[in-house]
Coordinates of C-alpha atoms in Angstrom, one line a residue:
M1091 CA 0.0 0.0 0.0
S1092 CA 1.4 3.4 -1.0
L1093 CA 0.7 5.9 1.7
P1094 CA 1.0 9.7 1.8
S1095 CA 3.4 11.5 4.1
L1096 CA 2.5 13.5 7.2
R1097 CA 5.5 15.6 8.3
L1098 CA 6.2 17.1 11.7
K1099 CA 7.8 20.4 12.5
A1100 CA 11.3 20.6 13.7
N1101 CA 11.8 18.9 17.1
A1102 CA 8.2 17.8 17.2
D1103 CA 9.2 14.1 17.2
R1104 CA 10.8 14.2 20.7
R1105 CA 7.7 13.1 22.5
L1106 CA 7.1 10.3 20.0
R1107 CA 10.6 9.0 20.3
A1108 CA 10.2 9.0 24.1
G1109 CA 7.3 6.6 23.7
H1110 CA 4.2 8.7 23.2
L1111 CA 1.7 7.7 20.4
W1112 CA -0.2 10.9 19.8
V1113 CA 0.4 13.8 17.3
Y1114 CA -1.1 17.2 17.9
S1115 CA -2.3 19.4 15.0
N1116 CA 0.1 22.2 16.0
E1117 CA 3.0 19.8 15.5
I1118 CA 2.4 19.3 11.8
D1119 CA 4.3 21.1 9.1
V1120 CA 1.1 22.0 7.2
A1121 CA 3.0 23.9 4.5
A1122 CA 4.7 20.6 3.5
T1123 CA 1.7 18.3 4.3
P1124 CA -1.6 20.1 4.7
L1125 CA -3.9 18.4 7.2
N1126 CA -6.9 19.3 5.0
A1127 CA -5.5 16.9 2.4
F1128 CA -6.5 14.0 4.6
G1129 CA -9.8 12.5 5.4
P1130 CA -10.8 11.1 8.8
G1131 CA -9.4 7.6 9.2
D1132 CA -6.7 7.9 6.4
Q1133 CA -3.4 6.3 7.1
A1134 CA -0.1 8.1 6.5
I1135 CA 3.6 7.7 7.0
L1136 CA 4.6 10.0 9.8
E1137 CA 7.9 11.7 9.1
A1138 CA 10.3 13.8 11.2
A1139 CA 11.1 17.3 10.0
G1140 CA 14.1 15.9 8.1
G1141 CA 12.0 13.3 6.3
K1142 CA 12.9 10.2 8.4
P1143 CA 9.9 7.9 8.7
L1144 CA 8.7 7.4 12.2
G1145 CA 5.9 4.9 11.6
I1146 CA 2.3 4.6 10.4
V1147 CA -0.4 6.8 11.8
A1148 CA -4.2 7.0 11.6
V1149 CA -5.2 10.6 10.8
S1150 CA -8.0 12.6 12.4
P1151 CA -7.5 15.9 10.5
N1152 CA -10.2 17.9 12.3
N1153 CA -9.1 17.0 15.9
L1154 CA -6.5 18.5 18.2
I1155 CA -5.0 15.0 18.4
C1156 CA -4.7 14.8 14.7
A1157 CA -2.9 11.4 14.4
R1158 CA -2.2 8.3 16.5
L1159 CA 0.6 6.0 15.9
L1160 CA -0.4 2.5 14.8
S1161 CA 3.0 1.0 14.2
R1162 CA 6.6 2.2 14.3
D1163 CA 7.3 -0.1 11.3
V1164 CA 6.2 1.6 8.1
Q1165 CA 5.6 -1.9 6.6
H1166 CA 2.8 -2.6 9.1
V1167 CA -0.4 -0.7 8.1
L1168 CA -3.7 -1.1 9.8
D1169 CA -5.2 -4.2 8.2
K1170 CA -6.5 -7.6 9.2
S1171 CA -3.0 -9.0 9.6
L1172 CA -1.9 -6.3 12.0
L1173 CA -5.2 -6.6 14.0
V1174 CA -4.7 -10.4 14.3
H1175 CA -1.2 -9.9 15.6
R1176 CA -2.2 -7.2 18.1
L1177 CA -5.2 -9.2 19.3
N1178 CA -3.0 -12.3 19.9
V1179 CA -0.6 -10.2 22.0
A1180 CA -3.5 -8.7 24.0
L1181 CA -5.1 -12.1 24.5
S1182 CA -1.9 -13.7 25.7
L1183 CA -1.8 -11.2 28.6
R1184 CA -5.5 -11.7 29.6
E1185 CA -5.2 -15.5 29.5
R1186 CA -2.2 -15.3 31.8
L1187 CA -4.1 -13.1 34.2
F1188 CA -7.6 -14.7 34.5
D1189 CA -8.9 -18.2 34.7
K1190 CA -12.2 -17.3 33.1
P1191 CA -12.6 -15.5 29.7
C1192 CA -14.3 -12.4 31.2
Y1193 CA -12.1 -9.3 30.9
R1194 CA -11.3 -6.3 28.8
L1195 CA -9.5 -7.8 25.8
V1196 CA -8.5 -4.6 24.1
F1197 CA -7.8 -1.2 25.8
G1198 CA -7.2 1.2 23.0
D1199 CA -3.8 2.9 22.9
S1200 CA -2.4 0.7 25.7
D1201 CA -2.8 -2.3 23.4
L1202 CA -1.5 -0.4 20.4
L1203 CA -5.0 -0.4 18.9
P1204 CA -6.1 3.3 19.3
G1205 CA -9.8 3.7 19.0
L1206 CA -10.7 0.1 19.8
V1207 CA -12.1 -1.3 23.0
V1208 CA -13.3 -4.9 23.3
D1209 CA -14.9 -6.5 26.4
R1210 CA -15.2 -10.2 26.6
F1211 CA -18.1 -12.1 28.3
F1212 CA -17.2 -15.8 27.8
D1213 CA -18.0 -16.3 24.1
I1214 CA -19.7 -12.9 23.6
L1215 CA -17.6 -9.8 22.6
V1216 CA -18.8 -6.2 23.0
V1217 CA -16.8 -3.9 20.7
Q1218 CA -16.5 -0.1 20.7
L1219 CA -15.0 1.7 17.6
A1220 CA -14.2 5.2 18.7
S1221 CA -12.1 6.3 15.7
A1222 CA -12.7 6.8 12.0
A1223 CA -9.8 4.5 11.2
M1224 CA -11.3 1.7 13.2
E1225 CA -14.8 2.3 11.8
R1226 CA -13.3 2.2 8.3
H1227 CA -11.7 -1.1 9.1
K1228 CA -14.7 -2.5 10.9
D1229 CA -14.9 -5.6 8.7
D1230 CA -11.2 -6.3 9.4
V1231 CA -11.7 -5.9 13.1
L1232 CA -14.6 -8.3 13.1
A1233 CA -12.7 -10.9 10.9
A1234 CA -9.7 -10.6 13.2
L1235 CA -11.8 -11.1 16.4
I1236 CA -13.6 -14.1 14.9
Q1237 CA -10.2 -15.7 13.9
V1238 CA -8.5 -15.1 17.2
V1239 CA -11.3 -15.5 19.8
K1240 CA -13.9 -17.6 17.9
P1241 CA -16.9 -15.9 19.6
S1242 CA -20.5 -16.9 19.3
G1243 CA -21.6 -13.3 19.0
I1244 CA -20.2 -9.8 18.6
L1245 CA -22.1 -6.6 19.5
L1246 CA -20.9 -3.3 18.1
K1247 CA -21.8 -0.8 21.0
N1248 CA -20.9 2.3 19.0
D1249 CA -23.1 4.8 21.0
S1250 CA -20.4 6.8 22.9
A1251 CA -19.7 10.5 22.7
A1252 CA -16.1 9.8 21.5
R1253 CA -17.5 9.1 18.1
D1254 CA -18.9 12.6 17.7
A1255 CA -15.4 14.1 17.6
E1256 CA -14.6 11.8 14.7
G1257 CA -17.8 12.8 12.8
L1258 CA -19.2 9.2 13.2
E1259 CA -22.8 8.3 13.7
R1260 CA -23.8 6.4 16.9
Y1261 CA -25.4 3.0 16.6
V1262 CA -25.7 -0.4 18.3
D1263 CA -25.7 -3.4 16.2
T1264 CA -25.2 -7.2 16.5
A1265 CA -22.5 -7.7 13.9
F1266 CA -21.9 -11.4 14.2
G1267 CA -23.8 -14.4 15.6
V1268 CA -26.4 -14.0 18.4
V1269 CA -26.0 -11.6 21.3
P1270 CA -28.7 -11.8 24.1
E1271 CA -29.8 -8.7 26.0
W1272 CA -28.2 -10.0 29.2
V1273 CA -24.9 -11.9 29.0
A1274 CA -23.1 -14.0 31.6
L1275 CA -19.8 -13.1 33.2
E1276 CA -17.9 -14.1 36.3
E1277 CA -15.7 -11.8 38.5
N1278 CA -13.8 -12.7 41.6
G1279 CA -15.8 -16.0 41.8
V1280 CA -19.2 -14.2 41.7
K1281 CA -21.6 -14.7 38.8
F1282 CA -23.3 -11.8 37.1
E1283 CA -25.4 -11.0 34.0
A1284 CA -24.8 -7.7 32.3
P1285 CA -27.1 -5.8 30.0
V1286 CA -24.8 -5.3 27.1
I1287 CA -27.3 -3.8 24.7
E1288 CA -29.2 -1.4 27.0
G1289 CA -26.6 -0.9 29.7
Q1290 CA -23.9 1.7 30.4
K1291 CA -20.8 1.6 28.1
T1292 CA -20.2 -2.1 27.3
G1293 CA -22.6 -3.3 30.0
W1294 CA -20.1 -3.9 32.7
F1295 CA -17.1 -2.2 34.3
Y1296 CA -14.2 -4.7 34.5
D1297 CA -11.8 -1.9 35.5
H1298 CA -12.6 -2.1 39.3
R1299 CA -12.2 -5.9 39.4
M1300 CA -9.2 -5.9 41.7
N1301 CA -10.6 -3.2 43.9
R1302 CA -13.8 -5.1 44.4
A1303 CA -11.8 -8.2 45.3
R1304 CA -10.2 -6.1 48.1
L1305 CA -13.7 -5.7 49.8
A1306 CA -13.6 -9.3 51.1
P1307 CA -11.9 -8.7 54.5
Y1308 CA -13.8 -5.5 55.3
V1309 CA -17.4 -6.6 54.7
Q1310 CA -17.7 -10.0 56.4
G1311 CA -20.7 -9.8 58.8
K1312 CA -21.0 -6.1 58.1
R1313 CA -23.8 -3.7 57.0
V1314 CA -22.8 -2.3 53.6
L1315 CA -24.0 0.7 51.5
D1316 CA -23.2 0.7 47.8
L1317 CA -23.7 4.1 46.2
F1318 CA -24.2 4.5 42.4
S1319 CA -24.5 0.7 42.4
Y1320 CA -25.4 0.2 38.7
I1321 CA -26.2 -3.6 38.5
G1322 CA -24.4 -4.6 41.7
G1323 CA -20.7 -5.0 40.8
W1324 CA -19.7 -3.9 44.3
G1325 CA -22.8 -4.6 46.3
V1326 CA -23.5 -8.1 45.1
Q1327 CA -19.8 -9.0 45.6
A1328 CA -20.0 -7.6 49.1
A1329 CA -22.9 -9.9 49.8
A1330 CA -21.0 -12.8 48.3
F1331 CA -18.0 -12.0 50.5
G1332 CA -20.2 -12.4 53.6
A1333 CA -21.8 -9.0 54.3
S1334 CA -24.9 -9.3 56.6
E1335 CA -26.9 -6.7 54.7
V1336 CA -26.3 -4.6 51.6
F1337 CA -28.2 -1.5 50.4
C1338 CA -27.7 -0.6 46.7
V1339 CA -28.6 3.0 45.7
D1340 CA -29.0 4.1 42.1
A1341 CA -31.2 6.5 40.1
S1342 CA -31.9 3.9 37.5
A1343 CA -34.8 1.4 38.0
F1344 CA -33.3 -0.6 35.1
A1345 CA -29.9 -0.8 36.9
L1346 CA -31.6 -1.9 40.2
D1347 CA -33.5 -4.6 38.3
G1348 CA -30.0 -5.8 37.4
V1349 CA -29.0 -5.7 41.1
E1350 CA -31.9 -7.9 42.0
R1351 CA -31.3 -10.2 39.1
N1352 CA -27.6 -10.7 40.1
A1353 CA -28.3 -11.0 43.8
T1354 CA -30.9 -13.7 43.0
L1355 CA -28.4 -15.4 40.6
N1356 CA -26.0 -15.8 43.5
G1357 CA -28.6 -16.7 46.2
F1358 CA -28.3 -13.5 48.1
A1359 CA -31.6 -11.8 47.3
E1360 CA -32.6 -11.7 51.0
K1361 CA -29.4 -9.8 51.9
V1362 CA -29.7 -7.0 49.2
T1363 CA -32.1 -4.0 49.4
C1364 CA -32.5 -1.7 46.4
V1365 CA -33.1 2.1 46.9
E1366 CA -34.1 4.0 43.8
G1367 CA -33.4 7.7 43.5
D1368 CA -30.9 10.5 43.4
V1369 CA -27.9 9.4 45.4
F1370 CA -27.4 12.7 47.2
A1371 CA -31.1 12.8 48.2
A1372 CA -30.9 9.2 49.3
L1373 CA -27.9 10.0 51.5
R1374 CA -29.8 12.8 53.2
E1375 CA -32.8 10.5 53.8
L1376 CA -30.7 7.8 55.2
K1377 CA -29.0 10.3 57.6
S1378 CA -32.5 11.6 58.6
A1379 CA -33.6 8.0 59.3
E1380 CA -30.4 7.6 61.5
E1381 CA -29.2 4.7 59.4
R1382 CA -25.6 3.6 60.0
F1383 CA -23.3 1.3 58.0
D1384 CA -20.0 -0.4 58.7
V1385 CA -18.8 -0.1 55.1
V1386 CA -19.8 2.5 52.4
I1387 CA -18.8 2.3 48.8
A1388 CA -18.8 5.5 46.7
D1389 CA -18.1 4.8 43.1
P1390 CA -19.8 7.6 41.1
P1391 CA -19.8 8.3 37.4
A1392 CA -17.1 10.8 36.3
F1393 CA -17.8 14.1 38.0
I1394 CA -14.9 15.6 36.0
K1395 CA -15.1 14.9 32.3
R1396 CA -13.0 17.9 31.1
K1397 CA -10.3 20.0 32.7
K1398 CA -12.7 23.0 33.0
D1399 CA -14.9 20.8 35.3
I1400 CA -12.2 20.2 37.9
K1401 CA -13.3 22.8 40.5
N1402 CA -17.0 21.8 40.4
G1403 CA -16.1 18.1 40.1
E1404 CA -13.9 18.1 43.2
A1405 CA -16.6 19.9 45.1
A1406 CA -19.0 17.1 44.1
Y1407 CA -16.5 14.4 45.3
R1408 CA -16.2 16.3 48.6
R1409 CA -20.0 16.5 49.1
L1410 CA -20.4 12.8 48.2
N1411 CA -17.6 11.5 50.4
E1412 CA -18.5 13.7 53.4
A1413 CA -22.2 12.6 53.2
A1414 CA -21.0 9.0 53.0
M1415 CA -18.8 9.5 56.1
R1416 CA -21.8 10.8 58.0
L1417 CA -23.4 7.4 57.7
L1418 CA -20.4 5.4 58.9
N1419 CA -20.2 3.8 62.3
K1420 CA -17.4 4.9 64.5
D1421 CA -15.0 2.3 63.2
G1422 CA -16.3 2.4 59.6
I1423 CA -14.7 1.8 56.2
L1424 CA -15.2 4.0 53.2
V1425 CA -14.2 2.8 49.8
S1426 CA -14.0 6.0 47.7
A1427 CA -13.5 5.5 43.9
S1428 CA -13.1 7.8 40.9
C1429 CA -13.1 7.1 37.2
S1430 CA -12.3 10.8 36.4
M1431 CA -9.0 10.9 34.6
H1432 CA -8.6 14.6 35.6
L1433 CA -8.9 13.9 39.3
E1434 CA -5.4 13.1 40.7
E1435 CA -5.2 10.5 43.4
D1436 CA -3.5 12.9 45.8
N1437 CA -6.4 15.3 45.3
L1438 CA -8.9 12.5 46.1
Q1439 CA -6.9 11.6 49.2
N1440 CA -6.9 15.3 50.3
I1441 CA -10.7 15.4 49.7
L1442 CA -11.1 12.5 52.1
L1443 CA -8.8 14.0 54.7
T1444 CA -10.6 17.4 54.5
S1445 CA -14.0 15.7 54.7
A1446 CA -13.0 13.7 57.8
R1447 CA -11.6 16.7 59.6
H1448 CA -14.7 18.7 58.8
L1449 CA -16.6 16.0 60.7
D1450 CA -14.0 16.0 63.5
R1451 CA -13.0 12.4 62.7
N1452 CA -9.6 10.8 62.3
I1453 CA -8.8 8.9 59.1
Q1454 CA -6.5 6.0 58.2
L1455 CA -5.6 5.3 54.6
L1456 CA -5.5 1.5 54.3
E1457 CA -5.3 0.7 50.6
R1458 CA -4.8 2.3 47.2
G1459 CA -6.3 0.7 44.2
A1460 CA -6.1 1.3 40.4
Q1461 CA -7.5 -0.3 37.3
G1462 CA -6.9 -4.0 36.7
P1463 CA -4.1 -5.2 34.5
D1464 CA -6.6 -5.9 31.7
H1465 CA -6.7 -2.1 31.5
P1466 CA -2.9 -1.6 31.1
V1467 CA -1.5 1.9 31.5
H1468 CA 0.6 3.2 28.7
P1469 CA 3.5 4.9 30.7
A1470 CA 3.8 7.8 28.2
I1471 CA 0.0 8.5 28.1
A1472 CA -1.4 9.8 31.4
E1473 CA -4.9 9.5 30.0
T1474 CA -4.8 5.7 30.1
R1475 CA -4.5 5.8 33.9
Y1476 CA -7.9 6.9 35.2
I1477 CA -9.2 4.6 38.0
K1478 CA -8.5 5.5 41.6
S1479 CA -9.8 3.6 44.7
L1480 CA -8.9 4.6 48.2
T1481 CA -10.0 2.4 51.2
V1482 CA -10.0 4.4 54.4
R1483 CA -11.0 3.8 58.0
L1484 CA -12.8 6.5 59.9
L1485 CA -12.2 6.8 63.7
P1486 CA -13.5 9.0 66.5
N1487 CA -11.4 12.1 67.2
S1488 CA -10.8 11.1 70.8

């Protein structure tokens, strides 16, 4: 395949040579290689200012991140062959990590497949194509997945906002085989069913797997409150790990139907109570009712989606965690999580400290958690590290 060149300005290759994979529009020598000569999803040979090839990129000419490196070898363009190779490399890691085929199989840039996310639920795959390049090579992606994984069904869950920036339509479509509305998975020895078609993102959040496993020693025989519970990833596992009682709070009746479904699936229906409504309102009502819990889990959606949201988002994390602390018994445990990439872990830690002191309580930081290894972090790309989970113990001030 003969590809056009995309040339960088002088010294603009330093970050790429240091390991990064992204090219910004202000780094392109547009006099030599105009960005408007490319269409979304085109491939090009990225060149340093002197003309030395640096690799193959997928071009997004209308975005700030205008190109992403696909391969540092100019012989390896994005095609079925490269996809099969990358998928085999990704699969070998996951098979080493987990005894059941339930995991994130592909995590975009970190697996050197920018714009592609694949979650695996036994023999069902849920695929997100977030770039024009991956959308253009959809047939190759599907063929490679069928060859490598041999699934019984593939769902294209292409309804995320990320597609808007690439000028792509949103849609959800069963692209191969049969995909039921609810699919089975297993995490930390607990069985679940996830609503892959109607649910959030791919239907399940594998990223907190290791942090949920850490619940076990804290919840046995305890009363647990799970905020923003979705379909019970935290709460049902708390019940499975021996909690005496679990309250799951979520604004979505559909999600809470999933909680009940998964609690029943594991034989813990009598332990789990669902509370439908706004989480902040529910926290106030629980406080007014003088309810108390031994363990509270606060894993909200991203309060900080963009840098400009940081101030208001941090205030929301503060309100949430302080309200959660008010419901804890005197030797209570709070698991405070965040999926906001723009919230630094030290800032979350400081929010917890400030909240505890405002309530005149002492606090001990017991554990720090991050995303599981099926969501590998690319060391050069801070954006690939987004999950934080802090387990703290709240004690009286005396």
